[in-house]
Coordinates of C-alpha atoms in Angstrom, one line a residue:
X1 CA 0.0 0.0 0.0
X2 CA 1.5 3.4 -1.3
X3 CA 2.2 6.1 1.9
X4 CA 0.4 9.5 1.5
X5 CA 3.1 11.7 0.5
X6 CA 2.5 14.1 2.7
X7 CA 3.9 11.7 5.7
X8 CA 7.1 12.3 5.1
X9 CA 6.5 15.8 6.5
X10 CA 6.9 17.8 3.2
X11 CA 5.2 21.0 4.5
X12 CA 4.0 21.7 0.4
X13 CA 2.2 18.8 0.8
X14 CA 0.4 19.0 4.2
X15 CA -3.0 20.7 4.6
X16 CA -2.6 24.2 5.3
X17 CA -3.5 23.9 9.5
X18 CA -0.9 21.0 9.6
X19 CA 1.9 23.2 8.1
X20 CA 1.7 25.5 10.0
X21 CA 1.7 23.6 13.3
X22 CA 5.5 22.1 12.1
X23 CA 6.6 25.6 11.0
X24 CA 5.8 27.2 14.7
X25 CA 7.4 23.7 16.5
X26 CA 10.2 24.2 14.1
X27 CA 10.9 27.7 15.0
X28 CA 9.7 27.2 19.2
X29 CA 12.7 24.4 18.8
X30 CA 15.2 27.2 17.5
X31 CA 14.2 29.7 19.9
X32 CA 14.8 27.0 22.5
X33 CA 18.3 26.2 21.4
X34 CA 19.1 29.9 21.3
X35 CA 17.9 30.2 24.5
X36 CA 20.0 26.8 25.9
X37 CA 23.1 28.4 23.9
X38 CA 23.0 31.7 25.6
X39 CA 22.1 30.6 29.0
X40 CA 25.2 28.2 28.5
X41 CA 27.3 31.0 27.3
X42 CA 26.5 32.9 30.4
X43 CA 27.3 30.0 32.8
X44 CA 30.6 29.9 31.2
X45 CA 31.3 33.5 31.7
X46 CA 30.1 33.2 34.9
X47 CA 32.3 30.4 36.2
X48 CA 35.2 31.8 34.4
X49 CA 34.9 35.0 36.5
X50 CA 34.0 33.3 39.6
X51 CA 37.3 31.6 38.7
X52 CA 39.5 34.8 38.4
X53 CA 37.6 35.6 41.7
X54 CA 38.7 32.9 43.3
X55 CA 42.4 33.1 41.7
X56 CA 42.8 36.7 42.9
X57 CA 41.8 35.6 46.8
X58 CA 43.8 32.8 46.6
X59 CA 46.4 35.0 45.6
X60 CA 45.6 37.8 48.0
X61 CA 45.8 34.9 50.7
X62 CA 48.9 33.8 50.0
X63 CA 50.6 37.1 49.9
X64 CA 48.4 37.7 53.2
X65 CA 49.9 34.2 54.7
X66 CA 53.3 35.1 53.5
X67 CA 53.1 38.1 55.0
X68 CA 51.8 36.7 58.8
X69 CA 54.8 34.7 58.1
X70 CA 57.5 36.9 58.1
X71 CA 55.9 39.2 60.6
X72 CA 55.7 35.9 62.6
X73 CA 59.6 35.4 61.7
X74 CA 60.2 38.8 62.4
X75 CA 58.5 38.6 66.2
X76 CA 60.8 35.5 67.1
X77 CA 64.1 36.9 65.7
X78 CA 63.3 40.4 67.9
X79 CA 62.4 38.2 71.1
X80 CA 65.7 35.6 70.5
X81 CA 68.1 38.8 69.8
X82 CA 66.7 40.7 73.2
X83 CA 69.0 37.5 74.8
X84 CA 72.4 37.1 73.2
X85 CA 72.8 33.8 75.0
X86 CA 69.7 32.8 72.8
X87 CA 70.7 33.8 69.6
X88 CA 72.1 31.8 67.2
X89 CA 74.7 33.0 64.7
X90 CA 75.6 31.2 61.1
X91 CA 78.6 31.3 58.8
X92 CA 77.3 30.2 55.3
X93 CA 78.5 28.8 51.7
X94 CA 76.8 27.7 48.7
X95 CA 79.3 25.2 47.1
X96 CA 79.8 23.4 44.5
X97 CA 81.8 20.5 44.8
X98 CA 83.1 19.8 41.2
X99 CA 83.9 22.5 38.7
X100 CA 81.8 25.9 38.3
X101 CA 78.4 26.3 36.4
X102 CA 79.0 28.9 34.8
X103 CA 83.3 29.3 34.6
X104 CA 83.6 25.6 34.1
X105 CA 86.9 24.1 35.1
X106 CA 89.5 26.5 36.3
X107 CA 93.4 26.0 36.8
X108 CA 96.3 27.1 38.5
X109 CA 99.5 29.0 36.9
X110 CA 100.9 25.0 36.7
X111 CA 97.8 24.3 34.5
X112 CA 95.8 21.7 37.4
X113 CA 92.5 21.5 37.8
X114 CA 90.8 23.0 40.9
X115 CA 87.9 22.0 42.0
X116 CA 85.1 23.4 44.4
X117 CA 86.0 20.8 47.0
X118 CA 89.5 21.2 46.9
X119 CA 89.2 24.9 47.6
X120 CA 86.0 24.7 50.4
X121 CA 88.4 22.1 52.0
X122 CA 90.9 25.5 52.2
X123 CA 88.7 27.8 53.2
X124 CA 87.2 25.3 55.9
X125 CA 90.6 25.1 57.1
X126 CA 91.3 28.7 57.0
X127 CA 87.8 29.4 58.8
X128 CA 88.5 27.0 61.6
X129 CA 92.7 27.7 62.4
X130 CA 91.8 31.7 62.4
X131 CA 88.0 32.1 63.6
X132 CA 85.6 29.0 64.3
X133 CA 87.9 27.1 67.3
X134 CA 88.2 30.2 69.1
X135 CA 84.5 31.5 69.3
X136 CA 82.9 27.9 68.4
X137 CA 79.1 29.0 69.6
X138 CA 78.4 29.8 65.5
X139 CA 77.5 26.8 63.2
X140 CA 78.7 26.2 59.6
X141 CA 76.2 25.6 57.2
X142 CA 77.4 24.4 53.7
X143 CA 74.0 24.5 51.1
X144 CA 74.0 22.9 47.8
X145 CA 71.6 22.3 45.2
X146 CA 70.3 18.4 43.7
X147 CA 73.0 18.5 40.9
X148 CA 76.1 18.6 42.7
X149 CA 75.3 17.0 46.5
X150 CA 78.2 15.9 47.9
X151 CA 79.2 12.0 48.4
X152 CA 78.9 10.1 52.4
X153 CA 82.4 10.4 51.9
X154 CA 82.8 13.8 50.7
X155 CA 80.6 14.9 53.9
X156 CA 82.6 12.5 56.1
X157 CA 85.6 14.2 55.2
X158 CA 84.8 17.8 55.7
X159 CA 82.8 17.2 59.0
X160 CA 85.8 15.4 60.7
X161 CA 86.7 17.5 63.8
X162 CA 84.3 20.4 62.5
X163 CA 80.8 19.5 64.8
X164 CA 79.6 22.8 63.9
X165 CA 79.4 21.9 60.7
X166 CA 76.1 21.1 58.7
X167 CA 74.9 20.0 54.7
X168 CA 71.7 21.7 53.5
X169 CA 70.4 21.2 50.0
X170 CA 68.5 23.8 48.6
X171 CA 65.5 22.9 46.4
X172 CA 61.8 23.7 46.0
X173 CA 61.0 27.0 46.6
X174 CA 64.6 27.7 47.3
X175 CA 66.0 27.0 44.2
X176 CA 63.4 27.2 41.2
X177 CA 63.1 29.7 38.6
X178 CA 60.2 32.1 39.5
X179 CA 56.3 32.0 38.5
X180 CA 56.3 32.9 34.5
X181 CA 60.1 32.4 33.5
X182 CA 60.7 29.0 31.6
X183 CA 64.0 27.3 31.5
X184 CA 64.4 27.8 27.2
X185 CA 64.2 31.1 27.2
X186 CA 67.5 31.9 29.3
X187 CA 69.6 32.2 25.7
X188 CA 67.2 35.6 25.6
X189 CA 68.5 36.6 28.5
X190 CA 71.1 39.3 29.1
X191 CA 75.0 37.7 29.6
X192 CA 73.3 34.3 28.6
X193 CA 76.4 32.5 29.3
X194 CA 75.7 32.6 32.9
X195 CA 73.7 29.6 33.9
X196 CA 70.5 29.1 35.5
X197 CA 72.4 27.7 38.6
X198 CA 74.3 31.0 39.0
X199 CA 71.1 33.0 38.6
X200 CA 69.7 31.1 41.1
X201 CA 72.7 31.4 43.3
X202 CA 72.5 35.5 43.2
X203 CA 68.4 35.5 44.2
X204 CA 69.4 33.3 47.1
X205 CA 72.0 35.2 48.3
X206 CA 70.3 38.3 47.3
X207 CA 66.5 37.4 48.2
X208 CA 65.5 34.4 49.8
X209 CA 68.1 33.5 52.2
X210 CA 66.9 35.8 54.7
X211 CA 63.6 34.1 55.7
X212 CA 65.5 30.6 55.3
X213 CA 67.7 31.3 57.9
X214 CA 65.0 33.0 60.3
X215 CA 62.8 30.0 60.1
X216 CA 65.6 28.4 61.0
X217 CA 66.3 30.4 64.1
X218 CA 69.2 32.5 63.0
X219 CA 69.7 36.4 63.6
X220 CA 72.9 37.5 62.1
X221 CA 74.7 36.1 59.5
X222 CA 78.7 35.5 57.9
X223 CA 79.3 34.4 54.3
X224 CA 82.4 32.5 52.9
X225 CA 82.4 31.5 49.4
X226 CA 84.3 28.3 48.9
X227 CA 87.5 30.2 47.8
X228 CA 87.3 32.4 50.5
X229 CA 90.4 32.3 52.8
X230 CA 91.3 33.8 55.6
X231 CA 94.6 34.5 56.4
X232 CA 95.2 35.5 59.8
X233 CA 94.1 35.0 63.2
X234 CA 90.6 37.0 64.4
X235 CA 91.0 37.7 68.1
X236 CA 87.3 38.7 68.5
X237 CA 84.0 37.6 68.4
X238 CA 82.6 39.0 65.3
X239 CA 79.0 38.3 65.6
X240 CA 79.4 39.8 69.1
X241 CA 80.9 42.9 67.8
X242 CA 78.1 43.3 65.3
X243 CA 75.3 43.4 67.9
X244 CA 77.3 45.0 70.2
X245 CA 77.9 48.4 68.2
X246 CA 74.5 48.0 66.3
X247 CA 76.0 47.2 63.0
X248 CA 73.6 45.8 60.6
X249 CA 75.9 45.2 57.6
X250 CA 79.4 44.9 57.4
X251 CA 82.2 44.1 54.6
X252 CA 86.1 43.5 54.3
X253 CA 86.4 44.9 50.4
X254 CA 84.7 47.5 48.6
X255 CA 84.8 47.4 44.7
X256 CA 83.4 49.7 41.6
X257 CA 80.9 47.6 39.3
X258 CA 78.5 48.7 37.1
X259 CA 75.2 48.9 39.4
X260 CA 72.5 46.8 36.8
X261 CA 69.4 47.8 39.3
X262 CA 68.1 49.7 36.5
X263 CA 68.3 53.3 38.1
X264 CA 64.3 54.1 37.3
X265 CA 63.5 51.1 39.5
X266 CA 64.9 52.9 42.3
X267 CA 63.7 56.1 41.6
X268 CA 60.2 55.1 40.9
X269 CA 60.9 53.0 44.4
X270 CA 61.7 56.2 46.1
X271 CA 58.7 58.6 44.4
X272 CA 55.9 56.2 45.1
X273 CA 57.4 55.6 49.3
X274 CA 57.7 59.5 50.4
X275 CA 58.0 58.7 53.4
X276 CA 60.2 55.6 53.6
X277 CA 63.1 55.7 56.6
X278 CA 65.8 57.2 55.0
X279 CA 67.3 60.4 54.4
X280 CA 68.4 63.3 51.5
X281 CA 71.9 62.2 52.2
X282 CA 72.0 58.6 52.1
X283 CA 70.3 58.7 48.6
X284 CA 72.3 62.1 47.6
X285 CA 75.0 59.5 48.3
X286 CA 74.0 56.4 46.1
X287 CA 72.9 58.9 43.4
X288 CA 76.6 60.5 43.4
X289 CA 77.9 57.1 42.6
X290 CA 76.0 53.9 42.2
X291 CA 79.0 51.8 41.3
X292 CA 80.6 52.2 44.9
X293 CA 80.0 48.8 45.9
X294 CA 80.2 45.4 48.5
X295 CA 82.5 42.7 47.4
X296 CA 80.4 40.2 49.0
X297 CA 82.0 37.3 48.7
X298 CA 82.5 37.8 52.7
X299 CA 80.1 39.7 54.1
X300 CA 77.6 40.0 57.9
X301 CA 74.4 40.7 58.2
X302 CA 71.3 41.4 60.8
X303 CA 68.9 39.3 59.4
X304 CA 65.8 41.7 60.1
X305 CA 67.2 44.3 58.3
X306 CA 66.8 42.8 54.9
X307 CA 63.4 41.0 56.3
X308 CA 61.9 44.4 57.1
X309 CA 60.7 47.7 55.7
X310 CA 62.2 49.7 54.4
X311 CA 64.6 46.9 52.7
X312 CA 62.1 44.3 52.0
X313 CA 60.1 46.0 50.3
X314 CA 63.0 47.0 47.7
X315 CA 63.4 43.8 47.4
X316 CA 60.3 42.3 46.6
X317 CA 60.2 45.6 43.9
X318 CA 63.5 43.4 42.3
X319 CA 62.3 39.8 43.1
X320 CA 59.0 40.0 41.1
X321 CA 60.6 42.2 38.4
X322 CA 62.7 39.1 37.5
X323 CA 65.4 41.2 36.6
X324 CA 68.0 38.8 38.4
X325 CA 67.5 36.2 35.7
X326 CA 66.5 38.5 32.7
X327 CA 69.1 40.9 33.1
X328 CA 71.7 39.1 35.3
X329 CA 70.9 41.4 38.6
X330 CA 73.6 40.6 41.2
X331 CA 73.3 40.1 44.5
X332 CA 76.7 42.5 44.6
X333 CA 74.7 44.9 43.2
X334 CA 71.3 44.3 45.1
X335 CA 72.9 44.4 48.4
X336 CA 75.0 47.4 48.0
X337 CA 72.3 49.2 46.6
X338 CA 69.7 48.6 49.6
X339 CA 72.4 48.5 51.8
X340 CA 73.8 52.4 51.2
X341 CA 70.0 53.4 50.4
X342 CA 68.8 52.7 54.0
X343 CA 71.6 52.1 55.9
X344 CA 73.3 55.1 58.0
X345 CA 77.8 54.5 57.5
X346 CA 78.0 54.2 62.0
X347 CA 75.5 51.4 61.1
X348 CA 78.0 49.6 58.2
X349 CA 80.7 48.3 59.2
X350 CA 84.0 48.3 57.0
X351 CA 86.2 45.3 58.4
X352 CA 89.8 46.3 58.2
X353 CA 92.1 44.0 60.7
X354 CA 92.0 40.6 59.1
X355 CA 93.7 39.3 55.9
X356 CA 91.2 38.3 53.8
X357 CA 91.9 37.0 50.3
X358 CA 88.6 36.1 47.4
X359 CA 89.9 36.2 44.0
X360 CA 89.1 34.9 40.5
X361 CA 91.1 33.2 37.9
X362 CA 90.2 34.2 34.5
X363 CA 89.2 31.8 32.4
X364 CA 89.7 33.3 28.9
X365 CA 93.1 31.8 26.7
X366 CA 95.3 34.8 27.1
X367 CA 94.7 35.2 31.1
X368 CA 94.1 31.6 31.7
X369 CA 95.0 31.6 35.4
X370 CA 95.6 34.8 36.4
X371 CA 93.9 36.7 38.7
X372 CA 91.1 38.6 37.3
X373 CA 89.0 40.5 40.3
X374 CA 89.6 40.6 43.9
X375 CA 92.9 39.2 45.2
X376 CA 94.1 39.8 49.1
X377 CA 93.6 42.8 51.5
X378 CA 95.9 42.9 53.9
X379 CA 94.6 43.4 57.5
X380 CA 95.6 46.2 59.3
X381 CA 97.8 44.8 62.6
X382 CA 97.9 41.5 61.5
X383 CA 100.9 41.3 59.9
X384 CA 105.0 42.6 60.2
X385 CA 106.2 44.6 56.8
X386 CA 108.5 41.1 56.3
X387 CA 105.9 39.1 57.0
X388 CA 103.3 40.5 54.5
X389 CA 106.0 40.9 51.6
X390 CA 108.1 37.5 52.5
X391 CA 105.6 35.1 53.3
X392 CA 102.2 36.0 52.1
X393 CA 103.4 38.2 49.3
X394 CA 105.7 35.1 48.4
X395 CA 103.0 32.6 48.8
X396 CA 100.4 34.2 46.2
X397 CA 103.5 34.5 43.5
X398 CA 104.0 31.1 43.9
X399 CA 101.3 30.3 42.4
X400 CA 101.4 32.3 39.4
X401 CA 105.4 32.3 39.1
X402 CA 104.9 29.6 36.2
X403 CA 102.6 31.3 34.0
X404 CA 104.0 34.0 32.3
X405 CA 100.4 35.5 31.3
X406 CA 100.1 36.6 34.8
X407 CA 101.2 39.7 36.1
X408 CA 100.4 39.7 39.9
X409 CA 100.7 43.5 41.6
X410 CA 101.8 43.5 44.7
X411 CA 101.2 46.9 47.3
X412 CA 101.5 47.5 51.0
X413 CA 97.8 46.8 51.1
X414 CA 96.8 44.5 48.5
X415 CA 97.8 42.1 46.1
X416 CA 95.9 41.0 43.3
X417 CA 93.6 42.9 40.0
X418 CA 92.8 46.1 40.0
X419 CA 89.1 46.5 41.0
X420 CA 89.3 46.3 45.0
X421 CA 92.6 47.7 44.9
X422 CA 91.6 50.9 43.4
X423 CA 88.1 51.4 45.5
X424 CA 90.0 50.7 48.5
X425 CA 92.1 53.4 48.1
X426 CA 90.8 56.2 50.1
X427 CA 92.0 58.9 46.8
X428 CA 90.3 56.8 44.7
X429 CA 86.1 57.3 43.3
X430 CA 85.0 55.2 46.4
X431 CA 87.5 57.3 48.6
X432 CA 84.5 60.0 49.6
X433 CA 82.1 56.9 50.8
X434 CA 84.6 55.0 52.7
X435 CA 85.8 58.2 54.9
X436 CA 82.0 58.1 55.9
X437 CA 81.9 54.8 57.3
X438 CA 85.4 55.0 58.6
X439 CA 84.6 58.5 60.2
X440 CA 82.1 56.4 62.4
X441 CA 83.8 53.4 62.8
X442 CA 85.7 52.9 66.0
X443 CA 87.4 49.3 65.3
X444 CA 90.0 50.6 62.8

């Protein structure tokens, strides 16, 4: 039996009542997925901003928890530093225990390998003979990162005989690029032959190894790189002397580098915090010559100061601008410039009367070797004319007398390149700063 033709819904072919009926279901249906389409575009919008709400507080309490924190951190570091029997004082390297990240393998002026455990070994040594077995109430913390732990052995060795001694590897939040920067894109940055690990190393020092040590119970502060040596006796408590004459930063060489805290950073710092504790002078005096710096490869520090206002807040300015990684920021340049902005000179404290000696070998083919910054400042008292010239004057050359690249100048003062010898001359451009902190400083 044929089927009517108009059962196959062909609206021509349906009577004129039954047409219209499919044309008004036909439309109701679109208006109805309109409808559905809209209401689901508007769900959608609205979880995406109830999202964003929800990202922003979760944001907002973060910064709000990190902020309890550190006001929490701050509290227990003012209440263990009203007892100096309580407080606990640290000396500090970062090593690295095979060659350097970023200046690969180095060599002496008889062309042999040195490696980072060779020269922390001599600076351990150093540390202990001249400071650590006569004041031994500090402890030694050596951090390193995943890459290059050190062995059981390599631990065993270095802890022999030392008990203040302790490892600490850095990782998580203590040693990860930050929110937004990605590992590939460090050939963009500025000086890209300076690795991620030495980045890392410069916000550490500079940034984050402040609250570190305060959750750890610590108050003041002492770094040694691991080719830092110290070569003669310190007859005094250091950390001691620190709280004792209210010094919040001290040093043992100034240099002149090239301050790379973009100068409208500061200043747009400064505009927008009026009334931030400082003074005219202080920043008449960084703005007279930013490249006046702290070679701080050795330097102490109160803890609080660089954990509170004014000087955190500078620092979180840098931290979150990234510029450490994208523009290879120092932590030279970071602390010297917070340091001179909102520190008064009677509360810095230029070291003088120890022999201290932090100097790098170049690396390049025609200085392979020699000494390229820093070299040794003599302390004042510690040593006779023929001692100085004999024996420690004699014992650098040694080490160079082979290598015929190297040229090694030798003062009354200093031996070594030309950086911290000129700044630390008081005719020199840093000569106007240093008679400032030395016109206040009573331990010449």
């Amino acid at each position: 039996m044929a089927m009517p033709r108009h059962a196959c819904g062909d609206p021509a072919l349906l009577e004129p009542r039954e047409a219209r009926t499919i044309v008004l279901r036909t439309r109701a249906m679109r208006s109805i997925t309109i409808s559905s389409l809209r209401l689901l575009m508007l769900l959608i919008a609205c979880i995406s901003v109830l999202q964003i709400v929800v990202f922003n507080h979760s944001i907002k309490a973060r910064r709000s928890d990190a902020l309890l924190n550190k006001n929490k951190i701050i509290k227990v570091i003012q209440n263990k530093d009203k007892s100096h029997k309580n407080t606990t004082d640290v000396i500090v390297y970062l090593a690295q225990f095979k060659h350097h990240s970023t200046y690969g393998v180095q060599y002496d002026s008889h062309q042999n390998a040195i490696t980072g455990l060779s020269k922390l070994n001599k600076s351990l040594n150093l540390l202990y003979t001249n400071y650590v077995q006569h004041f031994p109430t500090c402890h030694v913390l050596i951090f390193h990162d995943s890459i290059d732990a050190p062995t059981a052995e390599t631990k065993l060795m270095l802890s022999k005989n030392r008990p203040q001694l302790q490892f600490r590897q850095l990782d998580g939040k203590w040693w990860e690029l930050p929110y937004g920067l990605k590992s590939q894109d460090r050939y963009k940055w500025k000086r890209s032959s300076f690795s991620i690990g030495y980045r890392h190393m410069m916000r550490w020092f500079a940034i984050l190894i402040w609250e570190y040590l305060a959750i750890h119970g610590y108050t003041h502060v002492m770094r040694m790189d691991d080719d830092s040596y110290l070569h003669s006796q310190i007859k005094y408590n250091l950390f001691d002397y620190m709280r004792n004459n209210q010094k919040r930063y001290g040093f043992r060489m100034p240099v002149v580098e090239d301050s790379n805290v973009p100068y409208e950073m500061v200043n747009s710092f400064l505009n927008q915090h009026p009334h931030i504790i400082t003074s005219p002078d202080l920043i008449a005096s960084y703005k007279q010559n930013r490249e006046i710096a702290f070679y701080n490869n050795w330097f102490m520090a109160d803890i609080l100061f660089f954990l509170s206002p004014p000087a955190s807040l500078l620092l979180d300015v840098i931290d979150k601008s990234n510029i450490i990684y994208t523009n290879r920021t120092g932590d030279l340049a970071i602390h010297s410039t917070v340091v001179r902005l909102f520190l008064h000179p009677e509360q810095i404290e230029y070291f003088r009367d120890f022999t201290y000696e932090h100097m790098t070998l170049c690396v390049r083919e025609e200085c392979r070797g020699c000494p390229q910054n820093g070299g040794v400042s003599r302390g004042i008292g510690a040593h006779s004319d023929e001692e100085w010239f004999h024996v420690v004057g004699k014992h650098i050359a040694e080490r160079f007398i082979d290598n015929p690249k190297c040229i090694v100048p030798m003062g009354e003062d200093f031996i070594g390149a030309d950086d911290v010898k000129e700044c630390s001359r008081l005719g020199s451009q840093c000569g106007y700063y240093l008679k400032m902190l030395l016109g206040f400083d009573g331990h010449n």
